[in-house]
Each structure stands twice: as structure tokens, then as C-alpha cells.
XYZ file of C-alpha atoms in Angstrom:
669
model
C 97.664 127.216 113.220
C 99.629 126.416 116.352
C 103.387 126.868 116.064
C 104.968 123.657 117.316
C 108.222 123.607 119.240
C 110.806 120.837 119.089
C 109.609 119.611 122.479
C 106.092 119.089 121.092
C 107.436 116.049 119.240
C 108.655 112.844 120.837
C 112.423 113.224 121.320
C 114.755 111.717 118.715
C 118.187 112.899 119.916
C 120.172 113.419 123.102
C 119.709 117.179 122.700
C 115.935 116.781 122.604
C 116.060 114.710 125.792
C 118.035 117.493 127.471
C 115.486 120.099 126.319
C 112.889 118.124 128.259
C 115.168 117.769 131.263
C 115.182 113.966 131.015
C 118.059 111.932 132.401
C 116.512 108.579 131.399
C 114.006 107.094 128.943
C 111.572 104.286 129.655
C 111.088 103.033 126.095
C 113.051 103.697 122.904
C 111.311 102.911 119.635
C 113.336 102.152 116.515
C 111.390 102.786 113.325
C 112.354 102.106 109.711
C 110.014 104.929 108.633
C 110.652 108.643 108.906
C 109.082 110.033 112.090
C 105.795 111.706 111.231
C 103.828 112.645 114.338
C 100.470 111.635 112.937
C 97.877 108.961 113.845
C 98.460 107.222 110.500
C 102.019 106.270 111.463
C 102.360 103.354 113.848
C 105.494 104.408 115.713
C 103.908 107.771 116.511
C 100.748 106.066 117.778
C 102.645 103.692 120.068
C 104.931 106.473 121.282
C 102.066 108.829 122.059
C 100.080 106.024 123.713
C 102.962 105.223 126.056
C 103.498 108.913 126.732
C 99.839 109.332 127.714
C 100.246 106.466 130.189
C 103.068 108.332 131.905
C 106.113 106.757 130.292
C 109.073 108.602 128.836
C 109.394 107.627 125.194
C 111.903 108.425 122.457
C 111.958 107.469 118.768
C 114.989 106.747 116.610
C 113.730 106.910 113.024
C 115.631 105.146 110.228
C 118.877 104.466 112.131
C 122.037 103.829 110.123
C 122.644 100.096 110.455
C 126.158 100.270 108.950
C 129.474 101.089 110.586
C 129.715 101.777 114.288
C 125.956 101.711 115.060
C 126.099 105.202 116.555
C 122.362 105.740 115.977
C 121.660 102.689 118.152
C 123.890 104.021 120.927
C 123.038 107.729 120.961
C 120.175 107.536 123.494
C 121.716 104.830 125.627
C 119.697 102.076 127.255
C 115.996 102.467 128.133
C 114.699 101.658 131.580
C 112.115 99.157 130.278
C 112.604 97.964 126.696
C 113.493 98.662 123.096
C 110.567 98.521 120.677
C 111.217 97.740 117.026
C 108.516 99.146 114.747
C 109.832 98.630 111.220
C 107.227 100.642 109.347
C 103.695 101.092 108.077
C 104.344 98.749 105.151
C 106.103 95.422 104.995
C 109.720 96.331 104.240
C 109.974 94.060 101.202
C 106.710 95.227 99.634
C 107.898 98.756 100.306
C 111.247 98.097 98.608
C 110.435 95.806 95.663
C 107.792 95.374 92.988
C 106.020 92.083 92.281
C 108.780 91.433 89.715
C 111.355 91.856 92.516
C 112.633 95.091 91.002
C 113.677 97.992 93.184
C 110.949 100.598 93.468
C 111.662 104.094 92.262
C 111.039 105.583 95.722
C 110.356 104.694 99.338
C 107.125 106.490 100.239
C 107.990 106.566 103.954
C 111.474 108.080 103.631
C 112.513 111.720 103.180
C 112.578 112.651 99.483
C 111.552 109.076 98.707
C 115.076 107.708 99.258
C 115.163 103.910 99.153
C 118.509 103.478 100.931
C 117.192 104.487 104.350
C 116.149 101.029 105.563
C 117.578 97.524 105.296
C 115.644 94.525 104.084
C 113.775 92.970 107.030
C 114.649 95.823 109.437
C 112.909 93.946 112.260
C 115.692 91.372 112.227
C 118.536 93.770 111.487
C 117.623 96.249 114.245
C 116.960 93.550 116.854
C 120.332 91.886 116.237
C 122.188 95.177 116.642
C 120.301 96.106 119.810
C 120.927 92.728 121.428
C 124.589 92.901 120.455
C 124.930 96.305 122.121
C 122.550 95.779 125.062
C 122.133 92.006 125.617
C 120.296 92.447 128.921
C 117.639 94.926 127.669
C 114.349 93.420 126.408
C 113.666 93.859 122.685
C 110.020 93.730 121.584
C 108.981 93.443 117.944
C 105.808 95.119 116.684
C 104.307 96.428 113.486
C 103.108 94.719 110.372
C 106.371 92.976 109.467
C 106.583 90.951 112.674
C 102.811 90.659 113.072
C 102.355 88.851 109.755
C 105.358 86.607 110.335
C 104.305 85.295 113.716
C 104.070 81.647 112.601
C 105.447 79.635 109.683
C 104.873 81.681 106.540
C 105.875 81.805 102.885
C 108.409 84.496 102.026
C 108.146 85.475 98.363
C 111.396 87.423 98.322
C 113.590 84.444 99.207
C 111.089 81.895 97.824
C 111.204 79.924 101.059
C 108.898 78.764 103.806
C 110.113 80.670 106.839
C 109.782 80.052 110.568
C 108.293 82.482 113.054
C 110.284 85.713 112.937
C 111.533 85.139 116.502
C 113.587 82.213 115.192
C 115.692 84.624 113.120
C 115.831 87.434 115.637
C 117.220 87.529 119.191
C 114.190 89.564 120.319
C 112.223 88.495 123.380
C 108.655 88.887 122.145
C 106.366 89.841 119.273
C 103.315 92.018 119.848
C 100.987 91.520 116.905
C 98.060 93.432 115.496
C 97.145 96.959 116.547
C 99.441 97.633 119.447
C 98.006 100.184 121.877
C 96.570 97.834 124.511
C 99.301 95.231 124.486
C 102.147 97.754 124.569
C 100.714 99.633 127.546
C 100.147 96.466 129.558
C 103.624 95.187 128.729
C 105.219 98.465 129.816
C 103.213 98.522 133.048
C 104.213 94.975 133.957
C 107.884 95.598 133.215
C 107.721 98.819 135.246
C 106.253 96.812 138.129
C 109.398 94.679 138.136
C 108.390 91.610 136.135
C 110.989 89.966 133.937
C 109.973 89.787 130.288
C 110.808 86.072 130.257
C 108.099 85.556 132.875
C 105.388 87.471 130.995
C 103.741 84.598 129.195
C 100.008 85.265 129.643
C 99.761 88.672 127.979
C 97.192 88.674 125.155
C 98.322 89.488 121.631
C 101.922 88.412 122.201
C 104.096 85.697 120.676
C 107.057 84.025 122.336
C 109.245 80.916 122.015
C 109.114 78.320 124.770
C 110.183 74.822 125.654
C 107.209 72.503 125.991
C 107.601 72.148 129.744
C 107.621 75.929 130.226
C 104.331 76.664 128.437
C 102.005 78.338 130.934
C 99.308 75.846 131.962
C 100.761 73.222 129.648
C 99.168 72.218 126.352
C 95.418 71.840 126.907
C 92.340 70.871 124.912
C 91.578 74.584 124.515
C 94.802 75.129 122.578
C 95.079 74.682 118.834
C 98.286 72.830 117.978
C 99.321 73.643 114.435
C 101.370 71.400 112.206
C 105.042 71.895 113.065
C 107.297 73.943 110.849
C 109.196 70.798 109.927
C 105.978 69.077 108.831
C 104.971 72.091 106.742
C 108.313 71.931 104.942
C 107.544 68.364 103.903
C 103.806 68.743 103.266
C 102.353 71.875 101.662
C 98.834 70.763 102.495
C 99.775 70.962 106.192
C 100.791 74.598 105.674
C 97.436 75.309 104.010
C 95.592 73.723 106.933
C 97.625 75.837 109.373
C 96.674 79.040 107.623
C 92.961 78.368 107.966
C 93.363 77.982 111.720
C 95.434 81.168 111.986
C 93.006 83.242 109.916
C 89.936 81.998 111.769
C 91.462 82.725 115.173
C 92.651 86.175 114.035
C 89.050 87.091 113.283
C 87.238 85.596 116.263
C 85.897 87.610 119.168
C 87.125 84.939 121.604
C 90.095 83.199 120.039
C 92.122 80.215 121.215
C 95.831 80.005 121.873
C 97.914 78.713 118.948
C 100.999 76.525 119.365
C 103.461 75.469 116.674
C 106.498 73.262 117.053
C 109.787 74.469 115.571
C 113.390 73.428 116.240
C 112.428 71.444 119.347
C 110.538 74.380 120.869
C 107.080 75.915 120.501
C 105.928 79.205 119.105
C 103.143 80.327 121.448
C 100.609 82.798 120.026
C 98.382 84.170 122.749
C 94.834 85.168 121.667
C 94.285 88.812 120.751
C 92.593 91.415 122.900
C 88.923 92.048 122.069
C 88.395 94.867 119.535
C 88.832 98.346 120.963
C 85.760 100.238 122.068
C 84.804 103.575 120.536
C 86.051 105.314 123.679
C 89.427 103.551 123.461
C 89.805 104.347 119.768
C 88.882 107.985 120.384
C 91.540 108.150 123.085
C 94.153 106.921 120.599
C 93.196 109.415 117.895
C 92.806 112.291 120.360
C 96.415 112.125 121.557
C 98.408 115.359 121.077
C 99.814 114.630 117.634
C 101.317 117.598 115.817
C 100.204 115.933 112.549
C 103.532 116.965 111.020
C 106.874 115.387 110.127
C 109.588 115.976 112.713
C 111.414 119.306 112.163
C 114.561 117.399 111.151
C 112.874 116.821 107.761
C 112.271 120.506 107.055
C 112.450 121.118 103.301
C 112.184 117.398 102.497
C 109.211 115.585 101.014
C 107.817 112.427 102.609
C 105.531 110.942 99.913
C 103.318 108.949 102.285
C 102.691 112.040 104.397
C 101.719 113.999 101.300
C 99.101 111.318 100.582
C 97.402 111.522 103.969
C 98.153 115.077 105.078
C 94.561 116.253 104.633
C 92.779 112.956 105.261
C 90.964 111.651 108.340
C 90.512 108.014 109.295
C 87.111 107.288 110.834
C 87.176 103.605 111.736
C 89.366 100.549 112.204
C 88.940 96.983 110.943
C 87.484 95.485 107.759
C 85.008 92.636 107.371
C 85.643 92.225 103.634
C 88.153 89.435 104.146
C 89.645 89.795 100.652
C 91.940 86.846 100.010
C 94.958 88.980 99.092
C 94.626 91.604 101.844
C 96.364 91.709 105.225
C 93.977 94.089 106.976
C 91.916 91.491 108.797
C 95.067 89.608 109.844
C 96.383 92.796 111.435
C 93.317 94.851 112.409
C 90.665 92.143 112.567
C 87.295 91.983 110.844
C 85.247 93.733 113.541
C 84.651 97.428 112.908
C 85.476 99.913 115.666
C 84.243 103.412 114.906
C 85.426 106.724 116.221
C 82.748 108.959 117.681
C 81.497 111.836 115.600
C 82.929 114.254 118.155
C 86.433 112.773 117.826
C 86.263 112.853 114.028
C 85.136 116.486 114.020
C 87.938 117.445 116.413
C 90.504 116.051 113.998
C 88.864 117.686 110.986
C 89.069 121.020 112.797
C 92.796 120.413 113.308
C 93.178 119.851 109.571
C 91.227 123.050 108.820
C 93.731 125.016 110.926
C 96.728 123.786 108.908
C 98.234 126.769 107.057
C 98.278 125.158 103.599
C 94.798 123.586 103.829
C 92.592 124.907 101.017
C 89.272 123.481 102.174
C 89.413 120.033 100.584
C 89.736 116.864 102.649
C 91.457 114.249 100.466
C 89.788 111.344 102.258
C 87.223 110.771 104.977
C 87.425 107.012 105.141
C 89.179 103.972 106.511
C 90.397 100.521 105.495
C 87.214 100.508 103.404
C 85.237 103.641 102.624
C 81.767 102.581 103.680
C 81.826 100.232 106.668
C 81.481 102.905 109.353
C 78.813 102.054 111.917
C 78.268 98.516 110.650
C 78.225 95.411 112.826
C 76.210 92.299 113.525
C 72.704 92.743 114.904
C 72.974 89.650 117.082
C 76.251 90.081 118.977
C 76.087 86.545 120.364
C 76.185 85.165 116.840
C 79.206 87.340 116.025
C 81.053 86.050 119.085
C 80.829 82.471 117.758
C 81.400 83.245 114.088
C 84.415 81.765 112.271
C 83.787 83.316 108.856
C 86.789 85.309 107.620
C 84.424 87.610 105.709
C 81.028 89.012 106.644
C 80.169 89.674 102.983
C 81.537 86.662 101.092
C 80.245 84.458 99.550
C 77.099 86.376 100.459
C 76.431 89.256 102.806
C 75.663 87.820 106.226
C 71.958 88.255 107.090
C 73.057 89.269 110.596
C 75.110 92.205 109.275
C 73.558 95.638 109.665
C 74.487 97.442 106.427
C 72.834 100.757 107.338
C 74.758 103.740 105.909
C 72.875 106.305 108.022
C 75.645 106.900 110.564
C 78.154 107.425 107.777
C 75.878 109.909 106.049
C 75.630 111.817 109.300
C 79.440 111.973 109.531
C 79.737 113.290 105.966
C 77.097 115.964 106.515
C 78.492 117.029 109.874
C 81.968 117.407 108.408
C 80.696 119.313 105.371
C 78.828 121.721 107.668
C 82.050 122.860 109.334
C 83.275 126.344 108.383
C 86.404 125.946 106.293
C 85.346 122.733 104.533
C 84.624 123.081 100.827
C 84.664 119.393 99.944
C 85.225 116.136 101.781
C 86.332 113.564 99.231
C 86.300 109.803 99.655
C 89.683 108.435 98.653
C 89.279 105.000 100.256
C 87.913 102.162 98.149
C 84.111 101.909 98.111
C 82.448 98.512 98.587
C 79.699 98.729 96.007
C 78.359 95.321 97.039
C 77.267 96.944 100.317
C 75.535 99.725 98.385
C 73.688 97.272 96.132
C 72.666 94.904 98.913
C 68.943 94.734 99.601
C 68.200 93.692 103.156
C 64.881 93.070 104.879
C 65.255 96.453 106.558
C 63.799 99.019 104.175
C 65.314 101.885 106.162
C 68.778 100.447 105.468
C 67.943 100.053 101.776
C 66.786 103.651 101.600
C 69.946 104.855 103.362
C 72.113 102.908 100.897
C 70.402 104.605 97.945
C 70.706 107.996 99.621
C 74.372 107.367 100.410
C 75.115 106.306 96.826
C 73.702 109.514 95.386
C 75.411 111.720 97.962
C 78.725 109.918 97.467
C 78.626 110.406 93.692
C 77.371 113.987 93.695
C 79.310 115.464 96.633
C 82.323 113.307 97.530
C 84.023 112.344 94.266
C 86.906 114.531 93.115
C 86.327 113.625 89.473
C 87.264 109.981 89.933
C 85.743 107.335 92.180
C 88.005 104.424 93.140
C 86.433 100.982 93.266
C 88.060 97.566 93.225
C 86.319 94.908 91.142
C 89.796 93.245 90.943
C 88.793 90.931 88.059
C 86.025 90.156 85.583
C 85.999 86.354 85.968
C 83.493 85.235 88.588
C 85.524 82.083 89.198
C 88.636 84.138 90.022
C 86.572 86.638 91.994
C 85.213 83.835 94.170
C 88.785 82.848 95.088
C 89.518 86.513 95.791
C 86.430 86.691 98.038
C 85.045 89.488 95.899
C 81.516 89.905 94.463
C 80.491 88.944 90.936
C 81.494 91.345 88.179
C 77.797 91.687 87.401
C 77.614 93.909 90.482
C 80.223 96.217 88.969
C 78.067 96.523 85.819
C 75.095 97.368 88.012
C 76.995 99.944 90.040
C 78.459 101.549 86.915
C 74.967 101.927 85.439
C 73.875 103.729 88.626
C 77.025 105.873 88.602
C 76.537 106.880 84.969
C 72.826 107.583 85.462
C 73.389 109.844 88.466
C 76.141 111.691 86.601
C 73.776 112.308 83.677
C 70.986 113.471 85.973
C 73.300 115.853 87.831
C 75.174 117.099 84.770
C 78.482 115.733 86.073
C 81.412 114.358 84.121
C 83.093 111.937 86.512
C 84.913 108.664 86.066
C 85.044 105.348 87.828
C 88.631 104.214 88.338
C 88.625 100.408 88.722
C 91.459 98.369 90.226
C 92.423 94.991 88.771
C 94.898 92.250 89.694
C 96.698 89.822 87.391
C 98.217 86.436 88.310
C 96.006 85.955 91.360
C 95.663 82.280 92.323
C 93.123 80.628 90.040
C 93.631 83.161 87.246
C 94.571 81.815 83.806
C 95.762 83.658 80.711
C 92.335 83.180 79.170
C 90.746 84.979 82.139
C 93.029 87.951 81.543
C 92.290 87.941 77.820
C 88.570 88.089 78.542
C 89.218 90.857 81.083
C 90.898 92.862 78.329
C 87.883 92.472 76.018
C 85.360 93.277 78.749
C 87.182 96.388 79.966
C 87.716 97.539 76.368
C 83.968 97.307 75.804
C 83.508 99.435 78.931
C 85.850 102.075 77.448
C 88.452 101.666 80.186
C 92.097 102.512 79.685
C 93.465 100.579 82.670
C 96.143 102.132 84.798
C 95.203 101.199 88.385
C 96.433 97.623 88.180
C 98.910 95.372 89.908
C 100.516 91.994 89.529
C 99.687 89.782 92.501
C 102.425 89.953 95.136
C 102.457 87.123 97.692
C 102.718 88.674 101.158
C 102.807 86.759 104.453
C 99.628 85.562 106.167
C 97.049 86.026 103.413
C 94.761 83.372 102.021
C 95.903 84.112 98.466
C 99.586 83.761 99.371
C 99.050 80.401 101.041
C 97.064 79.234 98.026
C 99.811 80.510 95.696
C 102.586 78.760 97.633
C 100.893 75.497 98.560
C 98.760 75.016 95.445
C 95.723 74.321 97.637
C 92.761 76.423 98.758
C 93.214 76.427 102.587
C 89.460 76.088 103.145
C 88.667 73.297 100.668
C 92.152 71.802 100.180
C 91.317 71.589 96.471
C 94.184 72.229 93.989
C 94.387 75.765 92.567
C 96.574 76.873 89.653
C 98.796 79.937 90.085
C 101.027 81.747 87.607
C 104.463 81.695 89.214
C 107.277 82.131 86.735
C 108.143 85.601 85.412
C 107.043 84.428 81.971
C 103.661 83.216 83.221
C 103.084 86.434 85.162
C 104.087 88.681 82.260
C 101.827 86.673 79.930
C 98.888 87.618 82.161
C 99.933 91.192 82.885
C 100.301 92.145 79.219
C 96.532 91.964 78.711
C 96.046 95.035 80.908
C 97.837 97.032 78.225
C 96.331 95.620 75.024
C 95.935 99.188 73.702
C 99.686 99.806 73.610
C 101.182 99.211 70.147
C 104.255 97.508 71.581
C 102.084 94.886 73.325
C 99.947 93.863 70.377
C 102.270 91.296 68.776
C 102.806 89.412 72.037
C 99.093 89.452 72.856
C 98.122 88.077 69.440
C 100.722 85.316 69.782
C 99.436 84.454 73.254
C 95.807 84.320 72.108
C 96.710 81.899 69.304
C 98.768 79.776 71.705
C 95.939 79.405 74.246
C 93.371 78.650 71.535
C 91.494 81.959 71.685
C 92.236 83.647 68.334
C 88.599 84.772 68.311
C 89.522 87.435 70.878
C 92.025 89.061 68.503
C 89.214 90.491 66.413
C 87.365 91.637 69.531
C 90.414 93.589 70.641
C 91.775 94.827 67.334
C 88.980 94.739 64.750
C 89.166 97.730 62.401
C 92.636 98.742 63.602
C 95.703 98.761 61.341
C 98.377 96.180 62.189
C 100.515 97.379 65.113
C 98.435 100.584 65.280
C 98.019 102.365 68.534
C 94.550 102.765 70.004
C 93.079 104.700 72.878
C 89.488 103.888 73.728
C 86.935 106.634 73.417
C 86.031 107.791 76.884
C 89.343 106.817 78.402
C 90.408 109.469 80.815
C 93.639 111.069 81.876
C 95.993 109.099 84.023
C 94.925 108.641 87.604
C 97.147 108.784 90.596
C 98.376 105.634 92.263
C 97.288 104.268 95.574
C 98.802 101.864 98.038
C 97.410 99.607 100.723
C 99.108 98.690 103.870
C 97.304 97.572 107.256
C 96.988 100.237 109.820
C 96.555 102.966 112.277
C 94.819 104.979 109.601
C 96.021 106.122 106.239
C 98.312 105.457 104.444
C 96.823 102.135 103.616
C 99.272 99.740 104.721
C 98.726 100.222 108.234
C 95.451 100.049 105.989
C 97.437 99.508 104.121
C 93.662 98.919 102.110
C 95.749 98.616 102.726
C 96.522 96.614 98.872
C 99.436 94.244 98.555
C 101.590 96.846 96.803
C 101.407 100.318 95.356
C 99.033 100.038 92.479
C 100.284 102.568 89.988
C 100.540 100.500 86.836
C 102.596 101.986 84.075
C 103.626 98.754 82.406
C 107.109 99.920 81.477
C 107.700 102.325 84.365
C 109.371 99.920 86.773
C 113.012 100.948 87.069
C 115.711 98.284 86.723
C 116.970 97.025 90.025
C 119.882 99.168 91.106
C 121.538 96.912 93.608
C 122.094 93.213 94.024
C 118.987 91.770 95.620
C 120.917 89.296 97.708
C 122.944 91.930 99.569
C 120.842 91.909 102.727
C 118.514 89.050 101.916
C 120.445 86.640 104.114
C 119.432 88.678 107.145
C 116.236 86.676 107.048
């Protein structure tokens, strides 16, 4: 294993600049995460990308925003701009549970400390930087700004919020995956352009007076309902979201304009998806794959999760209603080359504490590598937010052959004992029968190889619910497909003499879900001998279909009314059914079943059990580890962020009481 020097990392202090002999810096990145020099961490990716283009870059991780702002002053002013990259996860999802309680730890901070970042660090950092250096451009990036680029619902303040630029003195937002846009912005600023004149750069957002909009408002532009109109009419907000989601997932998108406070938010269309060569170049940058030496002796939980994992593709065409991946990465899959993947695996093998087991060889979804539309012209015109809902698109090539080749090539490397798949598997892709028999054969072959060689005792899948009506709103397949996949899983385990488990994920309080749906979920999962732990209460996060449905009360695509559980009482009434087997939950569940007119389910849950007796289903396994989804540069899953809406570990009574007043920094937004 190579011994890394301090100068092998991007500099974080004045001393580290001096070690490099630098008397100036082109770009200074402020990150609300600890600095881990790894392709799963966005600030590292942007920093290394700029470095490769010849720019001098420094990172200030988790600056102290109190007192005299010394962390914001210590490197002085950059030659080009300050970049604010607030973290791999949305700061509020990172900080609070769905019940708005403080989480027990911050996965992206040393030793899990949750006092290392403010709420909405994008706003807090930008205000400080503009106060100290009013003439230096400030550019916002990362998932927090990206998903708040137009009017959006903010669950934490329970308000409809304007574009983030309206609360921040920053000059520009760069949204989505940031390599291309950041490089072009830096090059144009280096060439002498003023940031106020850069108005045609793809994948950027800025505020403008109507008369200053480049080219004026044309028929090619999509003019959204104004923020003021959305405040008065929730249906207008729902209609806006459909336009935003469709344009986020189009190969050739249109410019979006939204009126707010007498000005316009201008959202330039995104760059086309990266090519394999471009993605390889990003992953092949000289990352040390380690936390900065300043954290020696400290644990960074998110790094522990992904330390021995390798991300093999970007993008997700699932389009799940509650997920932010497509809004941030897009639905089109860009794959790394086999050569690039193997180079990174070899780096992992050389790590001194690597024992031969890759924890994950996956991506935003485990089994989308190598998949795309057969007819590219059709894909270029497509507006569907999902390629597999409500049915798998007949144009989609679902061949798993390329992925099988990756698995086998990795497993053939000396030093690899096992390559496990920790990302969520889309079993609907495995069960799909296309007209191409070679693809069908590859899917069957992949399924057997996955189960026999790449499961570390537990295979994670995400049915999310048992009600087909709720699943349709989630953009997930029928629960009948889970039954079918479980039968295959159990059969292959019997044939191979294996004792492995499926670990299913479920969500409560998703839009459209009623108490009765959760009660039936409890009965169905009991009959399947599941002791549910990988669960979560739906958390509304900006720029998802489910959040807009939850807030507005309308499905953005049909504008039909949809019920959502909103009050703490309504949400708890649904969540309790996950834990029907706990003695302390039984009384409340029985009362709820009588109240909703389903006393017949009491016997199905508790027949033959003594009153208030505890019960653990036969076949229920030991507790599984939690997983989180974010939207990202790789794992962890928020910048994949699979990212899911929040960390999914679901011990019903494990949420710690909030340890500080929630309103302390809330007004920053």
C-alpha cells in the first residue's frame, strides 16, 4: 500500500499551501462534510476534477460558522471563486429523522458528531463568505442547492420555499453532477469573464430581471407558475413539478423560467449525460481513498460504509417517486469501463486492512449496469420519468451480460475472496421477459450467480409496500413480483445448500397509504416470516414526486387528489404496524384496527398468542445493518444517496430525543 504524504491530499490549511509552494489558490471549496479523498464524496470529486484541469484547489471542511469566522479567513481569497458544497446528503435529512428528532450521529462527521454543521449550510456559508469577501463569486453546488433550484416544499419549516438563491447572496447554482459545469465555469472565469455575464452555461441557475434574460423569453422556454402563484394554488405547484422532473430526465431539455419577487429564476438545461470515457476520467483521478490525515484516530461512519466498495455506474432509470437520484444524476445510465473498475478494485486490494471482501460492487441501483435504450432516437424524445414504470419500456435493453462480466472479472483478481452486492437489487428487471431470449437467459444466469456468489448472508431488496395501489404511486412493481422473486431466492438457496435471507425495505406514510394498507402489510409480512427492521417513515425531501404529492395533495401527473398522513399521530398510527410483534405495540394496534373497522386482522396477527405476549416469527433473522440513500458521486447513497430519503435503520424506539431547540438555526432558511 502506498504511503501517502500530506501533499497527496488537496490542501486544507495555510501550512499545506506552503508545503506545495503556493502563494495563491484558484478555487476554495467549503464543505459541510469531513474531507475524505474518495470518489464517493462530492467535494473531493470536484476538487480533483479542477486540479486535473490545472487549477489550484483547496478545501475547507466543516468550517466553524460561529465567532470570528477564522476558518473562512484562513486561506484568504481565491483567484476565481468560492464553491460551497454542503455535503453528500441534504443537511436536514442528515440531521433530523422523519419525526424531526435529532439523529444520534452525523455519518459524514468525525466520530459521528452532529454539531459540526449548521442547518442549511449552503445559506450559512454563502452569507459569511459574501460578508467577508463581497467581490468574490460564490457558487453553490451539491445536492442541497441542486434540489432547491426552483420553488420547493421544505418539510423542516413546513413552508413552500423559493429558489435557494433568494435566501443566499451567492451568484449561481450549479446543479446535478458537477464535473463538466464546474470546469467550464472555472475556465471562463480564468479567461476574464465576469460571473454576472455568464448566463448561457448549461446546468446553472441564476436570478435575472426579465429584460436581462439572454435571448429573452422564447417559445422554446418553459415558463413555470410563479412562486407567488404556487403559494396561492397548490395545484400550480404540482404542475410545476411535472415540468421540472420531465426536463431533468430529458436528453435535450428546455430552459425553465420561474417568476419570483419581480425577477426570474433561470434554469439552464443540463449537459448531456457523461460518456464512459468522461466518467472513467473522473473515477481515475489520483484519490488517496482515505480521510485527510487531520482525522487520524477518528471514525467517519460514512467512510466506513464505503471503504471497500466500488461504484460502477451513474444514473438510475427507476424513477421511484420518493427518490432524488434522477433529479440529481438523471435517468440515463453512464457506465465505467471494465478497465477503470478493475483499476479501482486493485487499489482497494492494496489497502492494508482489506481482507479480500468487497462490501459492494454496485451503484445507485445494483443491476442497471450496461442498460440503455436500443433505439437512441426514441430515448432522445422520451419524457417518461421512469423506464420501468408502469411497465418496463419495450425499448429498454435489460441484458445483464455486461454486469456478469464485471462480476467475474473482479472475482478473478488475486486478492479478491468475495465481491458482495450491497446496493439494492431491482428484481423487476430480473423477472422481466423480453423478446430477446439471450437477455432472458442472462437474467436467469445473473440471478443464480447473484444469490450463490454475491450475497453476504442477506440480500437487500426494496419492495417498499405490499399494497399495489400504494406501489403504483411509488412507481414500484406489484408485490406479486416480490413473491415470485422470493420463491426463486428460496429455491436456489435450497438447491445450493445455503441459508441466506432476503432483507426487504418498507416505507410507511407514503402518499396514498392508509392505515388499513399498513395493517395488511403487517399481516402479509408476518405470513412471510419477516421481522421488519429495514423500514422508514416517509420523509418529504425537495424535488421528488412523492413530496410534491404530499404537500399539494395532488398527483403531479394526473392532478387527482391523493391522501397523505401528515400529523405525527397519523404517521405513528401507520408506523406502529411495522412492529406488531413487539408487546408494547399490541394494545395500540388492536385499538387502531377496531377504529378503522378491521378487527378481523387482530386474529390474523395475534391468534393463539396470550394477551400482551411477545412474539418473534419463526425464521426471523438477526438484526440487519442500516443503509442510507443519498444522490451521488458513488457510495454512500446520498450522492446515491439510493440514495433513500433517510437512513433506514428502523428500531422503533431508538430515535433519541432532540437535544437542542430545532428553531435555533432554522431561520437561516
